[in-house]
Amino acid sequence: MVIGGDAAGMSAASQARRRRDPGDLEIVAFEQGRFTSYSACGIPYWIGGSVGGPDELVARSPEEHRKQGIDVRIRTRVTAIDLDSRTVHACDLEAGHEYDEHFDCLVYASGSVPIRPPIPGIDAAGVFGVQTLGDGAVLRDELDDSVRRVVIIGGGYIGLEIAEACQVRGLDVTVVDKAATPVGTFDPDIGSFIADAVRGMGISMILSDGAAEIETGSSGRAVAVHTEAGRRLPADLVVLGLGVRPNVSLAEEAGIPLGTSGGIAVDNRMRTQVEGVWAAGDCVESVHRLSGRRVVVALGTHANKQGRVVGINIGGGYATFPGVIGTAVTKVCDLEVARTGMSEAEADAAGFCYLTTAVDSTTRAGYFPGAEPIRTKLLAEKRTGRLLGAQIVGREGAAKRIDVLATAIWNEMHVDEILSLDLSYAPPFAPVWDPVLIAARKAFETVEADSRK
Amino acid sequence: MVIGGDAAGMSAASQARRRRDPGDLEIVAFEQGRFTSYSACGIPYWIGGSVGGPDELVARSPEEHRKQGIDVRIRTRVTAIDLDSRTVHACDLEAGHEYDEHFDCLVYASGSVPIRPPIPGIDAAGVFGVQTLGDGAVLRDELDDSVRRVVIIGGGYIGLEIAEACQVRGLDVTVVDKAATPVGTFDPDIGSFIADAVRGMGISMILSDGAAEIETGSSGRAVAVHTEAGRRLPADLVVLGLGVRPNVSLAEEAGIPLGTSGGIAVDNRMRTQVEGVWAAGDCVESVHRLSGRRVVVALGTHANKQGRVVGINIGGGYATFPGVIGTAVTKVCDLEVARTGMSEAEADAAGFCYLTTAVDSTTRAGYFPGAEPIRTKLLAEKRTGRLLGAQIVGREGAAKRIDVLATAIWNEMHVDEILSLDLSYAPPFAPVWDPVLIAARKAFETVEADSRK
């Protein structure tokens, strides 16, 4: 039995189905929305108009899953889990009837929910989170001709992606964020590039100032956001871009233990601490391979991998999820930004001493048409030179280079090893020293100079 | 004393200069051409017109090097090395005078020379190799209005890049290659994509048929290429694209030992077997980290790294060159192709048993505008699943992903580890399973299925 019909849950279901026949293993999946296996990450582009809609964003529909022998029940909410009787209590939201269903083996894949800070007016009409494809549909419907001004609370990945989408639609967009620079998973020096890019496309960005209250009009609908510093930002629509938290309420009530991070605690095979209960996706915590800490990282790519691991294990195979290193990428207008490993704040918190270096280069040979700027910042451990983190900011062709550094971190490489890597070179693709190698060389020189002190 | 003023030699000179003052270390560099520190890889783009010329391709001119305290002597050919007296014999090609110069420490960085097969007519006027910036200038001058038909002998990297450049200039281009598919460092299945792309842009490609003779006209100039199968290919200009071999004649005559591959034998610090004599760049052999064999790989990126290693060591520091894994990338028209590790032929020769898989995917989320096809072929070792080689063919955004697989091979990763890598994901940059991960997953499944046999 699977709770949650998106990436993690349905990957688990599909993998288990591939390994065990319907006669041997019955699979039921509950999904409270109408869609299964969709790309939530694509929603901003649907809103912005560059992607067509649910048909394009759904990788596999409920019907397609049913054809594979998975009993998908959409518009059905699980309201309770009873671990003693091994049953869930389900509510068919369309027909309105409730029923219990027995399980031998449970996959908890309930995803995440947008963070809604307890400020006055947060629950008013006209205030939207963007999490599910259903949310996206609602928001798109709202963005009719009556809407001209959009205020986005929070300048994280989703906040900025939605801001850009609204800007593309010709709306007047303001982003407000408590921090001094947007996207807090980046160091402030990289964040300031992001802020410049956002402003450069005509989006207002108010930093170091959080939302304090949402003002509602006579109809009860949000009409403005008031900030802590006393600004009043008129809004026809308010979008929450404050990130997400794991959707663990059902698990908590049932007694499935959470970890220190607030996500569901799982082992390497994605088993919870309750026999026969598995969990995967945005609702679980993962091991950060560098800090050793438990972290919750809500990303479709992890959800897919974790779901696969669950499905293989339930199917009788053996698979593990080896943890994360915090890799992420996004695009803000023409600016590409990416990160992996630890930021300065994370490295500080984990107790590492490190040196930082930043190097400017180009995505292709400097003389080659289409060469774009790329800045690569590295955090290398003091003395050892082990790579602890990397951040890239640049234009077309810049960001995906983070994957090389992610693979290097994964393998615990030191910057002096990285600078010798045999990476591909030809003028249309890189300078003769790839930006990644130049950055490693500079970091190595910095570590060496520091060691002589 | 440095012989050869391009990437390897001048990197060595610059690094040594950074570490030791002119009062402590005198540096003389001999270069027979007019240019130093240039990008030979950029020559095809100069010929094609997308790059301006020597000013853009030269990273550092003789004057700039002199300002750094390096005595660069251009248009000066070293004609002999006497290891007993520690002198070189040099010939100033402009003034015509010859002289001996003493060295304490020698850096041999003479690069490579185009392969010229011993076929009749190969030395005729109108037959060109493209190796130095000087060669590029000559070829450009030749491509005047009287030239309409160009025949290129050899369909390797340089051959195809020159073919494209000539095609861009509106010429009638034919490539002739002995092998059944072009660019022999790729497996034939990938090579056939390359052949299709080349033909798709209107270049004639004759495969499985080598050049047998170059016919010369009454003026002694090449007028046609005759093939082994009896074709006569009329040509106003013939370009050799048969690859290069290490330029080791001086070293051989002097008694600097070569290795099994024909390149100069060096140790990890780039020392030859003669005390005080170093070598770097296209003329040396490197260790292939997978096969353990000595190989010659003529690539600017290795030359730069090796030169740096030499310069640091001569400068009193410690650096090593840890070998190569055969990474390469090129662009043929809109087709991007890249490889790393071993091809099937190389793996066979090195005695590995392996399984191959190929997976088609897209460079971005399938629904995202600009998603382009990408095919990833992997060679994984039988039983262990260790990644032995990778080849990528696709459109924009495909090829540079090879660097992730190169880093994985460098770290001796197995395909089941690779599929768990925390690579960056967002719809403008990748599907939720990056093509690299999908390829690793498929390879893992193949290795697993094979192990059950």
Tab-separated table of C-alpha atoms in Angstrom, chain A residues 9-373:
chain	number	residue	atom	x	y	z
A	9	GLY	CA	5.341	6.524	-4.177
A	10	MET	CA	4.791	5.587	-7.780
A	11	SER	CA	8.470	4.822	-8.407
A	12	ALA	CA	8.257	2.388	-5.504
A	13	ALA	CA	5.036	0.911	-6.856
A	14	SER	CA	6.406	0.547	-10.379
A	15	GLN	CA	9.668	-1.047	-9.285
A	16	ALA	CA	7.883	-3.508	-6.991
A	17	ARG	CA	5.467	-4.355	-9.795
A	18	ARG	CA	8.339	-5.044	-12.221
A	19	ARG	CA	9.747	-7.562	-9.785
A	20	ARG	CA	6.596	-9.212	-8.500
A	21	ASP	CA	3.484	-10.302	-10.376
A	22	PRO	CA	-0.013	-9.106	-9.461
A	23	GLY	CA	-0.797	-12.650	-8.276
A	24	ASP	CA	2.063	-12.431	-5.814
A	25	LEU	CA	1.840	-8.778	-4.751
A	26	GLU	CA	-1.223	-6.559	-4.814
A	27	ILE	CA	-0.418	-2.837	-4.986
A	28	VAL	CA	-2.844	-0.084	-3.945
A	29	ALA	CA	-1.811	3.573	-4.181
A	30	PHE	CA	-3.762	6.449	-2.610
A	31	GLU	CA	-3.455	9.953	-4.028
A	32	GLN	CA	-5.580	12.819	-2.785
A	33	GLY	CA	-5.167	14.850	-5.991
A	34	ARG	CA	-6.125	13.943	-9.544
A	35	PHE	CA	-2.631	13.431	-10.929
A	36	THR	CA	0.101	10.848	-10.466
A	37	SER	CA	3.820	10.836	-11.268
A	38	TYR	CA	4.099	14.453	-12.300
A	39	SER	CA	6.862	17.029	-12.355
A	40	ALA	CA	6.063	19.600	-9.691
A	41	CYS	CA	9.296	21.333	-10.695
A	42	GLY	CA	7.714	22.095	-14.046
A	43	ILE	CA	4.829	24.094	-12.567
A	44	PRO	CA	6.519	27.516	-12.765
A	45	TYR	CA	7.169	26.957	-16.474
A	46	TRP	CA	3.559	25.979	-17.013
A	47	ILE	CA	2.508	29.177	-15.261
A	48	GLY	CA	4.976	31.158	-17.358
A	49	GLY	CA	3.603	29.591	-20.510
A	50	SER	CA	6.671	27.789	-21.838
A	51	VAL	CA	5.232	24.367	-20.947
A	52	GLY	CA	1.830	23.168	-22.020
A	53	GLY	CA	0.224	21.880	-18.847
A	54	PRO	CA	-0.672	18.714	-16.969
A	55	ASP	CA	-0.528	16.558	-20.078
A	56	GLU	CA	3.114	17.449	-20.494
A	57	LEU	CA	4.008	17.418	-16.811
A	58	VAL	CA	2.484	14.037	-16.021
A	59	ALA	CA	4.994	11.288	-16.692
A	60	ARG	CA	2.491	8.512	-16.020
A	61	SER	CA	-1.249	8.926	-15.499
A	62	PRO	CA	-3.419	6.922	-13.091
A	63	GLU	CA	-4.777	4.961	-16.084
A	64	GLU	CA	-1.286	4.077	-17.231
A	65	HIS	CA	-0.373	2.886	-13.748
A	66	ARG	CA	-3.539	0.807	-13.608
A	67	LYS	CA	-2.572	-0.851	-16.868
A	68	GLN	CA	0.655	-1.917	-15.147
A	69	GLY	CA	-1.418	-3.588	-12.460
A	70	ILE	CA	-1.316	-0.872	-9.804
A	71	ASP	CA	-4.655	-0.036	-8.180
A	72	VAL	CA	-4.373	3.770	-8.122
A	73	ARG	CA	-7.121	5.554	-6.209
A	74	ILE	CA	-7.046	9.275	-6.947
A	75	ARG	CA	-9.016	11.879	-5.019
A	76	THR	CA	-8.680	9.607	-2.015
A	77	ARG	CA	-7.154	10.893	1.177
A	78	VAL	CA	-5.699	8.644	3.835
A	79	THR	CA	-6.758	10.149	7.157
A	80	ALA	CA	-5.246	7.674	9.598
A	81	ILE	CA	-2.808	4.787	9.810
A	82	ASP	CA	-3.300	2.040	12.408
A	83	LEU	CA	-0.030	0.184	12.838
A	84	ASP	CA	-1.512	-2.418	15.192
A	85	SER	CA	-4.284	-3.556	12.887
A	86	ARG	CA	-2.160	-2.790	9.799
A	87	THR	CA	-4.912	-0.727	8.210
A	88	VAL	CA	-5.302	2.744	6.810
A	89	HIS	CA	-8.476	4.768	6.953
A	90	ALA	CA	-9.248	6.297	3.564
A	91	CYS	CA	-11.726	8.904	2.414
A	92	ASP	CA	-12.976	9.012	-1.168
A	93	LEU	CA	-13.191	12.769	-1.705
A	94	GLU	CA	-15.512	12.455	-4.699
A	95	ALA	CA	-18.007	9.886	-3.470
A	96	GLY	CA	-17.644	11.094	0.097
A	97	HIS	CA	-17.448	7.625	1.617
A	98	GLU	CA	-14.790	6.362	4.026
A	99	TYR	CA	-13.327	2.910	4.417
A	100	ASP	CA	-10.509	0.911	5.958
A	101	GLU	CA	-7.973	-0.956	3.885
A	102	HIS	CA	-5.539	-3.566	5.148
A	103	PHE	CA	-1.833	-3.609	4.283
A	104	ASP	CA	1.053	-5.998	4.790
A	105	CYS	CA	3.594	-3.475	3.705
A	106	LEU	CA	3.221	0.308	3.669
A	107	VAL	CA	5.082	2.950	1.638
A	108	TYR	CA	4.719	6.397	3.141
A	109	ALA	CA	5.387	8.941	0.396
A	110	SER	CA	3.261	11.913	1.340
A	111	GLY	CA	5.694	14.554	0.089
A	112	SER	CA	5.925	18.009	1.565
A	113	VAL	CA	3.714	20.985	2.295
A	114	PRO	CA	4.513	24.653	1.734
A	115	ILE	CA	5.659	26.489	4.831
A	116	ARG	CA	2.943	28.895	5.977
A	117	PRO	CA	4.258	31.233	8.675
A	118	PRO	CA	1.710	32.163	11.364
A	119	ILE	CA	1.247	35.754	10.225
A	120	PRO	CA	-2.154	37.437	10.189
A	121	GLY	CA	-4.032	36.939	6.948
A	122	ILE	CA	-1.942	34.001	5.719
A	123	ASP	CA	-5.081	31.909	5.189
A	124	ALA	CA	-6.982	34.593	3.273
A	125	ALA	CA	-8.294	34.034	-0.221
A	126	GLY	CA	-5.735	35.100	-2.807
A	127	VAL	CA	-2.781	33.615	-0.904
A	128	PHE	CA	-1.325	30.583	-2.655
A	129	GLY	CA	1.253	27.923	-2.070
A	130	VAL	CA	2.595	26.097	-5.096
A	131	GLN	CA	3.280	22.488	-4.355
A	132	THR	CA	1.058	20.129	-6.263
A	133	LEU	CA	-0.070	20.135	-9.846
A	134	GLY	CA	-3.500	20.959	-8.460
A	135	ASP	CA	-2.047	24.080	-6.809
A	136	GLY	CA	-0.524	25.034	-10.124
A	137	ALA	CA	-3.883	24.694	-11.876
A	138	VAL	CA	-5.562	26.887	-9.256
A	139	LEU	CA	-2.876	29.546	-9.521
A	140	ARG	CA	-3.041	29.561	-13.302
A	141	ASP	CA	-6.798	30.034	-13.182
A	142	GLU	CA	-6.355	32.948	-10.795
A	143	LEU	CA	-3.916	34.724	-13.072
A	144	ASP	CA	-6.648	36.265	-15.203
A	145	ASP	CA	-6.928	39.815	-16.456
A	146	SER	CA	-7.915	41.176	-13.047
A	147	VAL	CA	-4.498	40.389	-11.620
A	148	ARG	CA	-1.747	42.909	-12.213
A	149	ARG	CA	0.337	42.912	-9.050
A	150	VAL	CA	1.826	39.780	-7.517
A	151	VAL	CA	3.763	39.715	-4.248
A	152	ILE	CA	5.887	36.667	-3.562
A	153	ILE	CA	6.853	35.990	0.025
A	154	GLY	CA	10.240	34.271	0.088
A	155	GLY	CA	13.034	34.345	-2.449
A	156	GLY	CA	13.969	30.674	-2.537
A	157	TYR	CA	14.039	28.489	-5.631
A	158	ILE	CA	10.270	28.241	-6.021
A	159	GLY	CA	9.682	31.871	-5.116
A	160	LEU	CA	12.063	33.091	-7.798
A	161	GLU	CA	10.842	30.621	-10.408
A	162	ILE	CA	7.253	31.759	-9.843
A	163	ALA	CA	8.379	35.393	-9.853
A	164	GLU	CA	9.987	34.916	-13.246
A	165	ALA	CA	6.906	33.102	-14.551
A	166	CYS	CA	4.645	35.962	-13.465
A	167	GLN	CA	7.035	38.510	-14.934
A	168	VAL	CA	6.998	36.645	-18.241
A	169	ARG	CA	3.211	36.937	-18.164
A	170	GLY	CA	3.582	40.707	-17.976
A	171	LEU	CA	2.649	41.112	-14.315
A	172	ASP	CA	4.101	43.536	-11.812
A	173	VAL	CA	6.080	41.302	-9.449
A	174	THR	CA	7.644	41.969	-6.041
A	175	VAL	CA	9.648	39.431	-4.065
A	176	VAL	CA	10.136	40.021	-0.363
A	177	ASP	CA	12.682	38.051	1.658
A	178	LYS	CA	13.903	38.283	5.243
A	179	ALA	CA	17.496	37.531	4.349
A	180	ALA	CA	19.988	39.972	2.869
A	181	THR	CA	20.309	37.854	-0.284
A	182	PRO	CA	17.871	35.443	-1.933
A	183	VAL	CA	18.134	31.629	-2.089
A	184	GLY	CA	19.659	31.053	1.330
A	185	THR	CA	21.299	27.779	0.323
A	186	PHE	CA	23.847	29.934	-1.550
A	187	ASP	CA	26.476	32.049	0.150
A	188	PRO	CA	25.647	35.768	0.207
A	189	ASP	CA	28.297	36.658	-2.385
A	190	ILE	CA	26.673	34.325	-4.892
A	191	GLY	CA	23.203	35.322	-3.708
A	192	SER	CA	23.927	38.937	-4.632
A	193	PHE	CA	24.432	37.875	-8.267
A	194	ILE	CA	21.023	36.255	-8.117
A	195	ALA	CA	19.464	39.418	-6.666
A	196	ASP	CA	21.019	41.499	-9.454
A	197	ALA	CA	19.698	39.131	-12.117
A	198	VAL	CA	16.207	39.176	-10.648
A	199	ARG	CA	16.163	42.963	-10.497
A	200	GLY	CA	17.694	43.123	-13.955
A	201	MET	CA	14.604	41.500	-15.417
A	202	GLY	CA	12.380	44.125	-13.822
A	203	ILE	CA	11.245	42.281	-10.713
A	204	SER	CA	11.228	44.292	-7.474
A	205	MET	CA	13.209	42.573	-4.770
A	206	ILE	CA	12.919	43.684	-1.166
A	207	LEU	CA	15.582	42.103	1.013
A	208	SER	CA	16.324	42.049	4.737
A	209	ASP	CA	12.630	42.526	5.336
A	210	GLY	CA	10.063	39.810	5.981
A	211	ALA	CA	6.304	39.701	5.540
A	212	ALA	CA	4.562	40.695	8.784
A	213	GLU	CA	0.914	40.642	7.830
A	214	ILE	CA	-1.356	40.117	4.887
A	215	GLU	CA	-4.017	42.785	4.606
A	216	THR	CA	-7.416	41.621	3.420
A	217	GLY	CA	-10.063	43.691	1.673
A	218	SER	CA	-13.779	43.847	2.339
A	219	SER	CA	-14.288	40.610	0.413
A	220	GLY	CA	-11.834	38.867	2.720
A	221	ARG	CA	-9.326	38.565	-0.095
A	222	ALA	CA	-5.671	39.567	0.271
A	223	VAL	CA	-5.015	43.081	-1.035
A	224	ALA	CA	-1.522	43.862	0.296
A	225	VAL	CA	1.489	42.488	2.157
A	226	HIS	CA	2.823	44.507	5.072
A	227	THR	CA	6.479	43.994	5.873
A	228	GLU	CA	8.308	44.030	9.171
A	229	ALA	CA	9.998	47.275	8.172
A	230	GLY	CA	6.621	48.885	7.593
A	231	ARG	CA	6.309	48.684	3.830
A	232	ARG	CA	2.855	48.139	2.322
A	233	LEU	CA	3.028	46.139	-0.905
A	234	PRO	CA	-0.292	46.146	-2.782
A	235	ALA	CA	-1.106	42.748	-4.232
A	236	ASP	CA	-3.843	41.225	-6.335
A	237	LEU	CA	-2.288	37.860	-5.582
A	238	VAL	CA	0.153	36.592	-2.961
A	239	VAL	CA	2.319	33.519	-3.505
A	240	LEU	CA	4.213	31.746	-0.737
A	241	GLY	CA	7.761	30.831	-1.700
A	242	LEU	CA	9.113	30.057	1.742
A	243	GLY	CA	10.034	26.511	0.999
A	244	VAL	CA	8.441	23.324	2.195
A	245	ARG	CA	8.456	21.032	5.174
A	246	PRO	CA	7.978	17.270	5.204
A	247	ASN	CA	4.360	16.207	5.286
A	248	VAL	CA	4.619	13.937	8.318
A	249	SER	CA	1.441	14.590	10.312
A	250	LEU	CA	-0.137	11.227	9.490
A	251	ALA	CA	3.062	9.402	10.296
A	252	GLU	CA	3.475	11.241	13.576
A	253	GLU	CA	-0.072	10.455	14.626
A	254	ALA	CA	0.440	6.813	13.766
A	255	GLY	CA	3.693	6.574	15.697
A	256	ILE	CA	6.159	6.245	12.829
A	257	PRO	CA	9.289	7.851	14.327
A	258	LEU	CA	10.710	11.051	12.899
A	259	GLY	CA	14.409	11.895	12.874
A	260	THR	CA	16.277	14.883	14.272
A	261	SER	CA	15.578	16.937	11.146
A	262	GLY	CA	11.788	16.537	11.343
A	263	GLY	CA	11.618	14.151	8.424
A	264	ILE	CA	10.749	10.487	8.787
A	265	ALA	CA	13.737	8.467	9.990
A	266	VAL	CA	14.786	5.775	7.522
A	267	ASP	CA	17.737	3.450	7.162
A	268	ASN	CA	19.855	2.905	4.055
A	269	ARG	CA	17.197	0.687	2.511
A	270	MET	CA	14.520	3.327	3.209
A	271	ARG	CA	12.883	1.308	6.009
A	272	THR	CA	11.273	3.312	8.797
A	273	GLN	CA	11.699	2.137	12.352
A	274	VAL	CA	8.374	0.294	12.063
A	275	GLU	CA	8.564	-3.214	10.600
A	276	GLY	CA	7.105	-3.354	7.104
A	277	VAL	CA	6.720	0.406	6.799
A	278	TRP	CA	8.868	2.188	4.243
A	279	ALA	CA	9.143	5.864	3.403
A	280	ALA	CA	10.578	7.871	0.525
A	281	GLY	CA	10.607	11.316	-1.043
A	282	ASP	CA	10.201	14.810	0.391
A	283	CYS	CA	8.857	13.472	3.705
A	284	VAL	CA	12.003	11.567	4.736
A	285	GLU	CA	15.339	12.691	6.021
A	286	SER	CA	18.598	11.751	4.323
A	287	VAL	CA	22.178	11.547	5.452
A	288	HIS	CA	24.334	14.408	4.247
A	289	ARG	CA	27.502	12.602	3.234
A	290	LEU	CA	29.806	15.462	4.163
A	291	SER	CA	28.411	16.720	7.441
A	292	GLY	CA	27.049	13.362	8.554
A	293	ARG	CA	23.894	15.198	9.604
A	294	ARG	CA	20.340	14.207	8.832
A	295	VAL	CA	18.744	16.650	6.423
A	296	VAL	CA	15.478	16.999	4.571
A	297	VAL	CA	16.002	17.858	0.899
A	298	ALA	CA	12.792	18.079	-1.086
A	299	LEU	CA	13.829	17.321	-4.650
A	300	GLY	CA	12.235	15.185	-7.319
A	301	THR	CA	15.498	13.520	-8.185
A	302	HIS	CA	15.937	12.159	-4.652
A	303	ALA	CA	12.282	11.143	-4.494
A	304	ASN	CA	12.660	9.107	-7.665
A	305	LYS	CA	15.819	7.393	-6.475
A	306	GLN	CA	14.422	6.658	-3.023
A	307	GLY	CA	11.189	5.317	-4.485
A	308	ARG	CA	13.195	3.021	-6.730
A	309	VAL	CA	15.142	1.746	-3.715
A	310	VAL	CA	11.935	1.021	-1.806
A	311	GLY	CA	10.386	-0.767	-4.772
A	312	ILE	CA	13.424	-2.949	-5.384
A	313	ASN	CA	13.602	-3.917	-1.713
A	314	ILE	CA	9.896	-4.689	-1.486
A	315	GLY	CA	10.226	-6.573	-4.744
A	316	GLY	CA	12.765	-8.881	-3.131
A	317	GLY	CA	15.935	-7.225	-4.390
A	318	TYR	CA	18.574	-5.233	-2.583
A	319	ALA	CA	19.149	-1.522	-2.993
A	320	THR	CA	20.261	1.338	-0.793
A	321	PHE	CA	20.072	5.103	-0.917
A	322	PRO	CA	23.531	6.380	-0.037
A	323	GLY	CA	22.613	9.914	0.982
A	324	VAL	CA	22.867	13.382	-0.486
A	325	ILE	CA	25.441	16.115	-0.824
A	326	GLY	CA	23.100	19.039	-1.394
A	327	THR	CA	23.373	19.477	-5.151
A	328	ALA	CA	20.899	21.906	-6.696
A	329	VAL	CA	20.557	24.044	-9.792
A	330	THR	CA	18.208	26.736	-10.971
A	331	LYS	CA	17.850	29.342	-13.654
A	332	VAL	CA	16.810	32.898	-12.978
A	333	CYS	CA	16.184	34.615	-16.246
A	334	ASP	CA	19.449	34.017	-18.154
A	335	LEU	CA	21.434	33.478	-14.991
A	336	GLU	CA	22.314	29.905	-14.120
A	337	VAL	CA	23.196	29.077	-10.531
A	338	ALA	CA	24.160	25.768	-9.005
A	339	ARG	CA	25.593	24.441	-5.783
A	340	THR	CA	26.805	21.225	-4.234
A	341	GLY	CA	28.262	20.170	-0.916
A	342	MET	CA	28.173	22.668	1.896
A	343	SER	CA	27.730	26.426	1.873
A	344	GLU	CA	29.874	28.469	4.244
A	345	ALA	CA	27.070	28.508	6.808
A	346	GLU	CA	26.633	24.737	6.579
A	347	ALA	CA	30.370	24.087	6.834
A	348	ASP	CA	30.548	26.373	9.876
A	349	ALA	CA	27.638	24.560	11.493
A	350	ALA	CA	29.217	21.181	10.810
A	351	GLY	CA	32.478	22.305	12.381
A	352	PHE	CA	34.758	22.430	9.356
A	353	CYS	CA	37.594	24.896	8.832
A	354	TYR	CA	37.874	25.833	5.210
A	355	LEU	CA	39.251	28.313	2.718
A	356	THR	CA	37.187	29.849	-0.048
A	357	THR	CA	38.248	30.873	-3.525
A	358	ALA	CA	36.315	32.231	-6.469
A	359	VAL	CA	37.506	32.246	-10.061
A	360	ASP	CA	36.028	33.924	-13.124
A	361	SER	CA	36.323	32.180	-16.462
A	362	THR	CA	34.294	31.458	-19.575
A	363	THR	CA	32.075	28.550	-20.579
A	364	ARG	CA	33.894	28.101	-23.899
A	365	ALA	CA	37.352	29.122	-25.076
A	366	GLY	CA	37.475	32.880	-24.536
A	367	TYR	CA	37.807	33.534	-28.272
A	368	PHE	CA	34.956	31.213	-29.247
A	369	PRO	CA	31.554	32.674	-30.174
A	370	GLY	CA	29.046	32.162	-27.379
A	371	ALA	CA	31.626	32.083	-24.591
A	372	GLU	CA	29.741	33.164	-21.477
A	373	PRO	CA	30.984	34.196	-18.040
